[in-house]
Amino acid sequence: MAQDCFVVQPGKALHGTTTVPGDKSISHRAVFFGALASGISHVRGWLPAGDTEASLQTTRALGIEIERHSDTDLTIYGGTIRQPDAPLNLVNAGTGIRLLAGIMVGQPFESVLDGSEQLRRRPMNRVIDPLRMMGANIEGSSGCAPLVIKPARLHGIEYDLPVASAQVKSAVLLAGLFADGETVVRQPGPARDHTERMLAAMGANLVTQGDTVILKPDAALKPMDFTVPGDLSSAAFLIVAALILPGSEIRLTGVSLNPTRTGILDVLREMGADMTVTETGLEAGDPVGTIIARYSALKGVSVGGEVVVRMIDEFPIFMVAALFAEGQTMVRDAGELRVKETDRLAVMTEELRKFGAQITETEDGFIIVGRQRLNGATVYGHDDHRIAMSLVVAGLAAGGETTVLDARCAGDSFPGYAETLHRLGADVAVRELAGE
Ligand code: S3P
């Protein structure tokens, strides 16, 4: 099979203005929630990436018509979902399979949810356990996908999330839409709240009181009409690149500034990042704005507690920022990184060491003492989009050429990543390697 790689030459500053692709979390939810709405939803700015395409195809396999006016503009004909003809394949999408599990346990037919080898290694007990407490008939294979779901009568529960996971919170709330009685979810930290915002905007009887979300299943869901804002998690790669490449100044427009997602901006600011963030409006209940990021003399920082969940997807790129910051950066409370697409603590440590980086990996985080000099290297993306994209940024700031093998996975969340960097002035090329 042919394999893409990124070939990166360092030494260029980044300049210019760009948008970033639509938010991945919101795009998954747009197709699933659109399917549940009683009517026709219009969604613009949707993310046409590997993970979200898997959710879209799955939604179609459930008998929902989705018209595509372009890659990013959809019309979703919500209504009754029907039994799929075959197992549903969520490929690499952890959000896709966990959210869909919450929906499928409430259906009057059997279904099987499955995905790639990578997805089959990820823990599903975190959704299986609370869904069973609600009465669901759901079986995993040793706590992993494939998930086999049979019809069952659901009842609301009060559930204390053991980890601050938006995917688990969402699965329980979605099952709550099909349950008898009220569902209450208490979270130990501020996990992203897109499900709550979107369901409330669709007319669900849902309220959030502090860390508690309460849902009553007595309202029909109205269709949506909105534009998905740009994904701050995608923007983070460009922001960190600009902060560590001397002479850079970039401007990113239309980026979601949802406060449950902006931990990375808070921490970079604490490190001395020269950034200007301006709110320009609201999209689907999320504040949206412009971020200007300039090359900055970063200093090390301690990260732990509440902010970790607000930047959980940004730690791979944050590790790169820490390598270029003066002094020590220490991260704790980030053990969840070990159950993402890969064990991101282990994999980032292993790959960054190939550039000559010195990193102390701890059980729930890492310690990095900057400023380090990196040497260009041949590194591997491990079929994890955020790893591959972070390694590209490390390569831009290293001395000498870097090759990131297994780069195609960047398209799981950021289609056109290399092209976007290239437009901003970076020397990044996509090359196809002949394989077996
Ligand atoms: C997501 C929740 C987070 C995040 C993932 C997207 C979501 O996962 O890491 O990329 O859209 O709900 P957890 O809920 O497992 O923390």
PDB file of C-alpha atoms and ligand atoms in Angstrom, residues 24-26 28-29 95 98-99 122 126 164-168 170 192 194 309 312-313 336 340-341 344 386, ligand 1:
ATOM      1  CA  LYS A  24     -14.141  17.643  14.950  1.00  0.00           C
ATOM      2  CA  SER A  25     -16.204  17.210  18.123  1.00  0.00           C
ATOM      3  CA  ILE A  26     -19.013  19.386  16.766  1.00  0.00           C
ATOM      4  CA  HIS A  28     -19.398  14.213  14.770  1.00  0.00           C
ATOM      5  CA  ARG A  29     -22.296  15.512  16.822  1.00  0.00           C
ATOM      6  CA  THR A  95     -15.808   9.886  19.662  1.00  0.00           C
ATOM      7  CA  ARG A  98     -18.752   6.078  22.075  1.00  0.00           C
ATOM      8  CA  LEU A  99     -21.419   8.624  21.172  1.00  0.00           C
ATOM      9  CA  ARG A 122      -9.319   1.464  23.143  1.00  0.00           C
ATOM     10  CA  ARG A 126     -16.151   3.455  30.342  1.00  0.00           C
ATOM     11  CA  ALA A 164     -13.733  13.847  33.080  1.00  0.00           C
ATOM     12  CA  SER A 165     -14.642  12.439  29.656  1.00  0.00           C
ATOM     13  CA  ALA A 166     -16.947  14.253  27.271  1.00  0.00           C
ATOM     14  CA  GLN A 167     -17.417  11.068  25.277  1.00  0.00           C
ATOM     15  CA  VAL A 168     -18.745   9.149  28.280  1.00  0.00           C
ATOM     16  CA  SER A 170     -22.326  12.337  25.946  1.00  0.00           C
ATOM     17  CA  ARG A 192     -16.018  19.718  26.681  1.00  0.00           C
ATOM     18  CA  HIS A 194     -20.622  20.496  22.927  1.00  0.00           C
ATOM     19  CA  VAL A 309      -9.076  18.307  30.608  1.00  0.00           C
ATOM     20  CA  ILE A 312      -6.424  17.138  26.672  1.00  0.00           C
ATOM     21  CA  ASP A 313      -5.906  16.820  22.901  1.00  0.00           C
ATOM     22  CA  GLU A 336      -5.853   9.941  30.109  1.00  0.00           C
ATOM     23  CA  LYS A 340      -6.110   8.084  23.242  1.00  0.00           C
ATOM     24  CA  GLU A 341      -5.487   6.887  19.654  1.00  0.00           C
ATOM     25  CA  ARG A 344       0.456   9.709  23.626  1.00  0.00           C
ATOM     26  CA  ARG A 386      -2.031  14.492  16.574  1.00  0.00           C
TER      27      ARG A 386
HETATM   28  C1  S3P B   1     -13.995  14.304  22.552  1.00  0.00           C
HETATM   29  C2  S3P B   1     -13.670  14.113  23.865  1.00  0.00           C
HETATM   30  C3  S3P B   1     -12.296  13.864  24.349  1.00  0.00           C
HETATM   31  C4  S3P B   1     -11.262  14.194  23.279  1.00  0.00           C
HETATM   32  C5  S3P B   1     -11.644  13.679  21.925  1.00  0.00           C
HETATM   33  C6  S3P B   1     -12.974  14.296  21.491  1.00  0.00           C
HETATM   34  C7  S3P B   1     -15.404  14.555  22.191  1.00  0.00           C
HETATM   35  O1  S3P B   1     -12.165  12.503  24.688  1.00  0.00           O
HETATM   36  O2  S3P B   1      -9.995  13.677  23.651  1.00  0.00           O
HETATM   37  O3  S3P B   1     -10.655  13.996  20.965  1.00  0.00           O
HETATM   38  O4  S3P B   1     -15.674  15.017  21.078  1.00  0.00           O
HETATM   39  O5  S3P B   1     -16.280  14.298  23.033  1.00  0.00           O
HETATM   40  P1  S3P B   1     -12.585  11.970  26.164  1.00  0.00           P
HETATM   41  O6  S3P B   1     -14.036  12.162  26.311  1.00  0.00           O
HETATM   42  O7  S3P B   1     -12.218  10.510  26.155  1.00  0.00           O
HETATM   43  O8  S3P B   1     -11.757  12.758  27.116  1.00  0.00           O
END
